[in-house]
CSV table of C-alpha atoms in Angstrom, one decimal:
chain,number,residue,atom,x,y,z
A,7,LEU,CA,-10.5,57.6,85.2
A,8,GLY,CA,-9.3,61.2,84.9
A,9,ALA,CA,-10.9,64.6,84.7
A,10,GLY,CA,-13.1,64.7,81.6
A,11,ASP,CA,-13.2,60.9,81.1
A,12,ASP,CA,-16.5,59.3,80.4
A,13,ALA,CA,-17.5,57.1,83.4
A,14,ALA,CA,-19.8,55.0,81.2
A,15,VAL,CA,-16.9,54.0,78.9
A,16,PHE,CA,-14.8,53.1,82.0
A,17,ASP,CA,-17.7,51.0,83.5
A,18,ALA,CA,-18.2,49.1,80.2
A,19,ARG,CA,-14.5,48.4,80.0
A,20,LEU,CA,-14.4,47.2,83.6
A,21,GLU,CA,-17.4,44.9,83.0
A,22,ARG,CA,-15.5,43.3,80.0
A,23,GLU,CA,-12.4,42.9,82.1
A,24,LYS,CA,-14.4,41.2,84.9
A,25,LYS,CA,-15.7,38.6,82.5
A,26,PHE,CA,-12.1,37.9,81.4
A,27,ASP,CA,-10.7,38.0,84.9
A,28,PRO,CA,-13.2,38.0,87.8
A,29,ASP,CA,-10.4,38.5,90.3
A,30,ILE,CA,-9.6,42.0,89.0
A,31,TRP,CA,-8.4,44.7,91.5
A,32,VAL,CA,-9.4,48.3,91.1
A,33,ILE,CA,-7.3,50.8,93.1
A,34,GLU,CA,-8.4,54.4,93.6
A,35,ILE,CA,-5.6,57.0,94.0
A,36,GLU,CA,-6.6,60.4,95.3
A,37,ALA,CA,-5.2,63.3,93.4
A,38,GLY,CA,-2.7,65.4,95.3
A,39,ALA,CA,-1.7,62.9,97.9
A,40,ALA,CA,1.5,61.9,96.1
A,41,PRO,CA,2.6,61.6,92.4
A,42,VAL,CA,1.3,58.4,91.0
A,43,GLU,CA,4.8,57.5,89.8
A,44,GLU,CA,5.7,56.9,93.5
A,45,PHE,CA,3.3,54.0,93.5
A,46,ILE,CA,3.5,52.5,90.1
A,47,SER,CA,5.7,52.4,87.0
A,48,VAL,CA,4.2,54.5,84.2
A,49,LYS,CA,5.2,53.7,80.6
A,50,SER,CA,4.0,55.4,77.5
A,51,LEU,CA,3.9,53.7,74.1
């Protein structure tokens, strides 16, 4: 969820995902601590 994103849309998506996979992990990364690319591989389609 980024700046300007709709939290309700995110919550609805998360609820759908939890029905599919109840063992889903949600990880919060605080802005400014380190670039997200240091933690995960980011690919754009």
